[in-house]
Each structure stands twice: as C-alpha cells, then as structure tokens.
Short mmCIF file of C-alpha atoms in Angstrom, two decimals:
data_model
loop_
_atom_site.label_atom_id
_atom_site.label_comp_id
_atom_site.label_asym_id
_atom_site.label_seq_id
_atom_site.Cartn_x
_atom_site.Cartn_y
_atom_site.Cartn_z
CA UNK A 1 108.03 25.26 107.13
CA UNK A 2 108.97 27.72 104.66
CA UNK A 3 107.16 28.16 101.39
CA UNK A 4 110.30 27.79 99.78
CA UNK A 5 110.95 24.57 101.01
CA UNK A 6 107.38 23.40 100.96
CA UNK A 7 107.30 24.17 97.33
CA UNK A 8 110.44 21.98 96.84
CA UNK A 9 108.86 19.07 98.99
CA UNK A 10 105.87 19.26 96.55
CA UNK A 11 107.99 19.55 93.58
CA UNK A 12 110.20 16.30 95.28
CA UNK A 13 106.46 14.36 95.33
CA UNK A 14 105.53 15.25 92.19
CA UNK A 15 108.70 13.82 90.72
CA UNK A 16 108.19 10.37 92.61
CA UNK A 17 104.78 9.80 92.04
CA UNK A 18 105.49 10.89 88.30
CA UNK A 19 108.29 8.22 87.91
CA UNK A 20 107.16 5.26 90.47
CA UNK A 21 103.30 5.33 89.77
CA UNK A 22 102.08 7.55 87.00
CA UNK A 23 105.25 6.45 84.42
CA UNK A 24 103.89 2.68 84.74
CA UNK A 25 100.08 3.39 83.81
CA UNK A 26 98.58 0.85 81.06
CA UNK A 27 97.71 3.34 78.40
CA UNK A 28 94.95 1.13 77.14
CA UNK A 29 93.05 0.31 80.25
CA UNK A 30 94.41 2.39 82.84
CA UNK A 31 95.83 0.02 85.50
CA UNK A 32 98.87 -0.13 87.20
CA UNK A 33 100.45 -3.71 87.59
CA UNK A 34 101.04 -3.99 91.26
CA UNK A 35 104.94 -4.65 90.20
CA UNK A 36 107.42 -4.38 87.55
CA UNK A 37 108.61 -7.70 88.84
CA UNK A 38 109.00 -11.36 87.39
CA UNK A 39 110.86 -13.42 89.41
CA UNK A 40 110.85 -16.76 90.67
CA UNK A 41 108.18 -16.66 93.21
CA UNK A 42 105.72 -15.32 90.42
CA UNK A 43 104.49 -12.92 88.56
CA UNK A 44 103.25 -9.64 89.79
CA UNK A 45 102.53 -7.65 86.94
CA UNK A 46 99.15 -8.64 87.34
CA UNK A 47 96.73 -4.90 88.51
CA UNK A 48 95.76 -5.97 92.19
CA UNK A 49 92.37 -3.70 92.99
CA UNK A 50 93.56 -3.04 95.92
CA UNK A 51 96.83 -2.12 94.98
CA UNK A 52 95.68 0.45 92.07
CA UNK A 53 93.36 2.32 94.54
CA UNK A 54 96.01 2.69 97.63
CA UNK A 55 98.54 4.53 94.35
CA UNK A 56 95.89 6.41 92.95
CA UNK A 57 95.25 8.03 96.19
CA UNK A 58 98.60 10.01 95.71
CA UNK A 59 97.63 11.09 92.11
CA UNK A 60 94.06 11.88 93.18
CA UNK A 61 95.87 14.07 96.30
CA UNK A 62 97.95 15.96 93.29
CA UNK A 63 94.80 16.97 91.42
CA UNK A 64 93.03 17.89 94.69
CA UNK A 65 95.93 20.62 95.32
CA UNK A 66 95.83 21.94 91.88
CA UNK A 67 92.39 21.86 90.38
CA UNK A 68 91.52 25.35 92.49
CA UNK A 69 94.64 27.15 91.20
CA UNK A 70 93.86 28.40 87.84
CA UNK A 71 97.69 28.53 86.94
CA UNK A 72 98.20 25.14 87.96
CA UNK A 73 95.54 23.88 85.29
CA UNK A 74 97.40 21.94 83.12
CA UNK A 75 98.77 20.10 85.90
CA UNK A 76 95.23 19.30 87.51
CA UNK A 77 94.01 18.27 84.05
CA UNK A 78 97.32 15.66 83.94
CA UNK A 79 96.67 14.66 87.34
CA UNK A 80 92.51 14.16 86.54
CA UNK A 81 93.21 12.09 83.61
CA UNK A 82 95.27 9.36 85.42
CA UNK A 83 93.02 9.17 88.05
CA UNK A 84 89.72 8.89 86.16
CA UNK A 85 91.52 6.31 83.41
CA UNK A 86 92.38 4.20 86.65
CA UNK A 87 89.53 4.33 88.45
CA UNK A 88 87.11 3.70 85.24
CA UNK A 89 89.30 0.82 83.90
CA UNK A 90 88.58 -1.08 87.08
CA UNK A 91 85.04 -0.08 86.72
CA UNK A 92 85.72 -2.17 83.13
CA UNK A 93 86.83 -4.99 84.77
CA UNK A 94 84.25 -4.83 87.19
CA UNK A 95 81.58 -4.62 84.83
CA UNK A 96 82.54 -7.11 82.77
CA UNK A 97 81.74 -9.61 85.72
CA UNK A 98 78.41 -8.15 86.36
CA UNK A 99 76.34 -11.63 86.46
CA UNK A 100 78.93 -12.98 89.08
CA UNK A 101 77.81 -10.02 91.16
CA UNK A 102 74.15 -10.31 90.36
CA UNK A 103 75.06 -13.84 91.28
CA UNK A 104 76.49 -13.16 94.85
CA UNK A 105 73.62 -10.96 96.16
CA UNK A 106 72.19 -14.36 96.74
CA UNK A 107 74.69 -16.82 96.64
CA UNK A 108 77.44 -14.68 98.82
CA UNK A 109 80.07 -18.36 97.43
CA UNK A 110 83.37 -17.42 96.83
CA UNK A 111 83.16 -19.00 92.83
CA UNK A 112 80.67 -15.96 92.59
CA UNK A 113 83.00 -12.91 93.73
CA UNK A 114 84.41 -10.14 91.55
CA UNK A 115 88.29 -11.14 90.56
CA UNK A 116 90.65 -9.28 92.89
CA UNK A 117 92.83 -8.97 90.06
CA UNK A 118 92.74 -8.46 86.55
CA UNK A 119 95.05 -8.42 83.37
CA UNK A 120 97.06 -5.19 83.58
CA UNK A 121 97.29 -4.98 79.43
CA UNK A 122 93.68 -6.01 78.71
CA UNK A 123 91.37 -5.57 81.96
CA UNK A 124 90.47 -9.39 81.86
CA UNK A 125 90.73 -12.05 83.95
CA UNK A 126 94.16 -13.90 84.50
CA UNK A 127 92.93 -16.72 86.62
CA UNK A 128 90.35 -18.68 87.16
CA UNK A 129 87.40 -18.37 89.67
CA UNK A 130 89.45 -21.21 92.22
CA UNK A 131 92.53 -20.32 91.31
CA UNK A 132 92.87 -17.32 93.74
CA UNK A 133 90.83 -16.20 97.05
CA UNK A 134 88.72 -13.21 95.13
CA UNK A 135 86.68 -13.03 97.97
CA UNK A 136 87.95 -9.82 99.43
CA UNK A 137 85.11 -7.62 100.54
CA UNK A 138 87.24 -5.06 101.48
CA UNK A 139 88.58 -4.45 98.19
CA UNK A 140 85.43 -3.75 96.39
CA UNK A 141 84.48 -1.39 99.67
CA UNK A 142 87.91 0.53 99.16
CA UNK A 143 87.15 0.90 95.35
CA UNK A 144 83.42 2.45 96.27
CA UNK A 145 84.61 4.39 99.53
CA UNK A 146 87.42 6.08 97.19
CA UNK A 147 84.97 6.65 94.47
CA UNK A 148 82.87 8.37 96.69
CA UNK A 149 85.43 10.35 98.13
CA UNK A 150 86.62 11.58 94.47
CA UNK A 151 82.93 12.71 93.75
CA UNK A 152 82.78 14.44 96.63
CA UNK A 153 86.14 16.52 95.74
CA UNK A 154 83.81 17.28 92.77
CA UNK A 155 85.60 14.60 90.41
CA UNK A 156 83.26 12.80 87.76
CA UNK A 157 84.23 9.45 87.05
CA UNK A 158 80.81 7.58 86.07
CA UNK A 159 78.88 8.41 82.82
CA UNK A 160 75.76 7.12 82.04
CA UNK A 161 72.72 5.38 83.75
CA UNK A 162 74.21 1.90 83.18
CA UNK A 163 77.14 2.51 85.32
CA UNK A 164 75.86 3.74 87.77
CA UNK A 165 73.29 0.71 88.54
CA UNK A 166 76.47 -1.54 88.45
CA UNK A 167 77.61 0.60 90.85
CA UNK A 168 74.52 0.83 92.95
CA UNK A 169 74.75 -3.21 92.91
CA UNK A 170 78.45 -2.75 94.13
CA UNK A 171 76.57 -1.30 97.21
CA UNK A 172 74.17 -4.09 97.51
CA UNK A 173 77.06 -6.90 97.15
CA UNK A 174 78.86 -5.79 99.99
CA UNK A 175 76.10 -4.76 101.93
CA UNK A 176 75.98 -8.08 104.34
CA UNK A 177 79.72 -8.20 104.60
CA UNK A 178 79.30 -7.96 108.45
CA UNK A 179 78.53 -11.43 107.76
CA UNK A 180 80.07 -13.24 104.59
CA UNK A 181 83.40 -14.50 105.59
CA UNK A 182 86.00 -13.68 103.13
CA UNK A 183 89.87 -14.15 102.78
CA UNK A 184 90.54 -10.96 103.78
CA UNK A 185 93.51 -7.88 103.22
CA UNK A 186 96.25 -10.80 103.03
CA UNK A 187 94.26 -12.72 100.64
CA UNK A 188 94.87 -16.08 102.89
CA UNK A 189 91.93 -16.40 104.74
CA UNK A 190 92.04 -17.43 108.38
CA UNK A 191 95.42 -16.49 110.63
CA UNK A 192 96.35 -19.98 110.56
CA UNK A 193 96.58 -19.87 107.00
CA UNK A 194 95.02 -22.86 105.54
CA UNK A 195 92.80 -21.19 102.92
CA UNK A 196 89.26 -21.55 104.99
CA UNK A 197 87.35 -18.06 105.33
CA UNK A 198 86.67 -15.93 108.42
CA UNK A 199 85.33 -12.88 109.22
CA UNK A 200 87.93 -10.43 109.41
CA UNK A 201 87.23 -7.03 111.38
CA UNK A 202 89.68 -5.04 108.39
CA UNK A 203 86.79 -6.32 105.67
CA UNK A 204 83.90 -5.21 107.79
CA UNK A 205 85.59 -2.16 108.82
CA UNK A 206 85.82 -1.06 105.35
CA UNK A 207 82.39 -2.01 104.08
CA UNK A 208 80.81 0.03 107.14
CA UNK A 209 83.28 3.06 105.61
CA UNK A 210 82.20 2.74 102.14
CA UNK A 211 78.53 2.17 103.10
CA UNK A 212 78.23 5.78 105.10
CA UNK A 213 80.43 6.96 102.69
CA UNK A 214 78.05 6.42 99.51
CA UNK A 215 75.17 7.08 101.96
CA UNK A 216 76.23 10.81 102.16
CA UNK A 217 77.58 11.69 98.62
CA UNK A 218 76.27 12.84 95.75
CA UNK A 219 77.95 11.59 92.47
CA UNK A 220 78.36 13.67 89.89
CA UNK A 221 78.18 12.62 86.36
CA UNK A 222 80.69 13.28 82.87
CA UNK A 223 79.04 15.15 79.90
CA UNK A 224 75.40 16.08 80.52
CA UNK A 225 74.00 13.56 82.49
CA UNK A 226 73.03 14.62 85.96
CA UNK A 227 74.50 13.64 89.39
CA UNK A 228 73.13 10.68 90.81
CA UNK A 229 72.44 9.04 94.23
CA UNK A 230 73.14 5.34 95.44
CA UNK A 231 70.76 3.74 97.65
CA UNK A 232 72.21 2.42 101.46
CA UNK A 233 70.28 0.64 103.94
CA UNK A 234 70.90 1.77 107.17
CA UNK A 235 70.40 -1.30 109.35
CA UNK A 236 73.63 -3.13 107.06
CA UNK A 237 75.78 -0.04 108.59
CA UNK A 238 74.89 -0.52 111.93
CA UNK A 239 75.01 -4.22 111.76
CA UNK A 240 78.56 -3.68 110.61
CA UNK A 241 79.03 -1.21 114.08
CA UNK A 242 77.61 -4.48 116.19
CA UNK A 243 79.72 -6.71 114.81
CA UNK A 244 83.18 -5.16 115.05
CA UNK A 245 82.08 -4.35 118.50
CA UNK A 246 81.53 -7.96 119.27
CA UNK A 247 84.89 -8.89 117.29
CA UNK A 248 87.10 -5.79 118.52
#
C-alpha cells in the first residue's frame, strides 16, 4: 500500500471513530451509551461495560499511533483524554459498588456482582440487582485485561493507592471464575435460554487472559504517585487452562 493511500485510510478512520464513537462520549462521566436508540423493544442508551471497552479499543489504537510522533501531539493528547475519561468513569461505577465485590469474594451469588451496566449520564445504577443477569465474569476480565494492556502502552489511568486496591480486588473477584457459573457474553445464561447459569468457556477464557495479563504488567500511576503491581495467584490461571481443556 502506498503511503498516500495509507494516510487517507487513517485519515478515513479517524473520521469514523470521531463521528460514531468519540462524538457520543458523556462529558460528565465518560461513557458511551451502547446506542443512540429508543425504540420499542427498549432502551439502549444505557453504557454496557462491555460495550464501552470493545469502542475504546479503536480510540486507545489512535493514541497508540500518535503518542511517539511529536507532530502528531495534539492528536495523541485528544485521543488520551477519551480513553482515560472512559476507562476511569467505569472505574467510578465500579467503585461505587465496592462492598458488592468485597461481598462476592465469598459469596460468588449473582445479587452480589458488579452491574454490567450503568447510567450513561450519571455512572449509577439503572436497575436493580434481579432485574438483569450482572453476572458476567468476562466483562469485568475485559475491563482489567484492557487496563493492563493500556499501562503497558505506557498509559496511566489509576491515581492513587485507593484505586488501585479496588482494582487489586477486581483481580481477586474474578480469580475463581474457572468455577462460578455466570450468564455469560449474551447475558442469557445457559444455550437453552431459560435464565439458569453455566459455565461458559468465553468467561473463563477471558479471566485466564486478564489474570496473566495483570500478572506481567506494571501499572503506572497519574501525578507523582509511583507505578504499582497487582497481586495474581498462579494456581487460579492454570485452573482456568484445566478447565477450558476439559470444556473445549
């Protein structure tokens, strides 16, 4: 490929993630609703977790191409801002649900699990702890495997001491996902769709990718603080290997 037209297919990307992702960021918190659209089978302006990590990947890939390209610096410092705003208003939302996850680390019931999603405008909760199959391991394991794959680009998204124990207890509450049963990447639980849990190889999959993720990263810090380091036990990633070789 030519740089020419290289340069336009970057310029082409830049213009779609600008006006489909970037263009419908919550100023206040950060999130992206995971649609635009109200209609008669419900309302999805609601952020999804899952949903605002898979579009901040494509902002985060923007910022990766510019930050080393000291003429490109006020696009890398655009491109930095959305995706630490994102990334720390789900931390937010997270936090704000930190004695349901303190809760879990024993309990591993469903009433227990962080919301898998939250008010796009506000960062809260929009329904209630039955209301919705939160259980999704995989989406809290996506939110730390990304996070660790930001700080090692050398992005800082934590700050202080208190953050990063919540996220150190992220680590711990997915830790034994190789065996908590959740409702899984469709949110539905079991294939035959009648809202009971099951182990699902996608959720375990992901938790052993986050876990060796963290395990190898070092995350640096905003301001002054210095870079920190999460603690992993081992065994829970190669209980994670047995089991999807059992399941797969």
């Amino acid at each position: 490929m030519a740089f020419e037209e290289l340069h336009l297919s970057l310029s082409d990307i830049q213009q779609g993630i600008d006006q489909v992702i970037i263009s419908r960021q919550n100023q206040d918190t950060g999130l992206f609703p995971a649609s635009t659209a109200i209609t008669e089978h419900g309302d999805y302006s609601d952020a999804w977790v899952r949903d605002n990590l898979y579009s901040i990947v494509s902002v985060f890939g923007l910022w990766q191409h510019f930050h080393t390209q000291p003429e490109h610096a006020e696009q890398a410092q655009k491109y930095a801002a959305v995706t630490r705003n994102m990334m720390r208003g789900l931390l937010k939302s997270m936090m704000a649900q930190a004695a349901k996850v303190e809760r879990f680390k024993t309990t591993q019931h469903p009433m227990d699990a962080l919301h898998a999603k939250y008010d796009t405008a506000t960062g809260g909760v929009v329904v209630g702890d039955d209301e919705w199959g939160h259980l999704q391991i995989d989406a809290t394991s996506l939110f730390l495997l990304t996070l660790a794959q930001m700080a090692q680009a050398g992005m800082a998204i934590l700050n202080d001491d208190v953050e990063c124990q919540f996220v150190q207890n992220l680590v711990y509450y997915i830790g034994k996902g190789y065996q908590i049963p959740d409702f899984g990447i469709w949110e539905r639980g079991n294939k035959i769709n009648n809202g009971s849990r099951e182990l699902h190889a996608s959720s375990i999959g992901m938790v052993k990718a986050a876990l060796r993720a963290v395990k190898s990263t070092t995350f640096p810090r905003q301001g002054a603080f210095p870079a920190t380091f999460l603690y992993v036990n081992e065994d829970e990633i190669a209980r994670c290997s047995m089991m999807l070789e059992q399941m797969l």
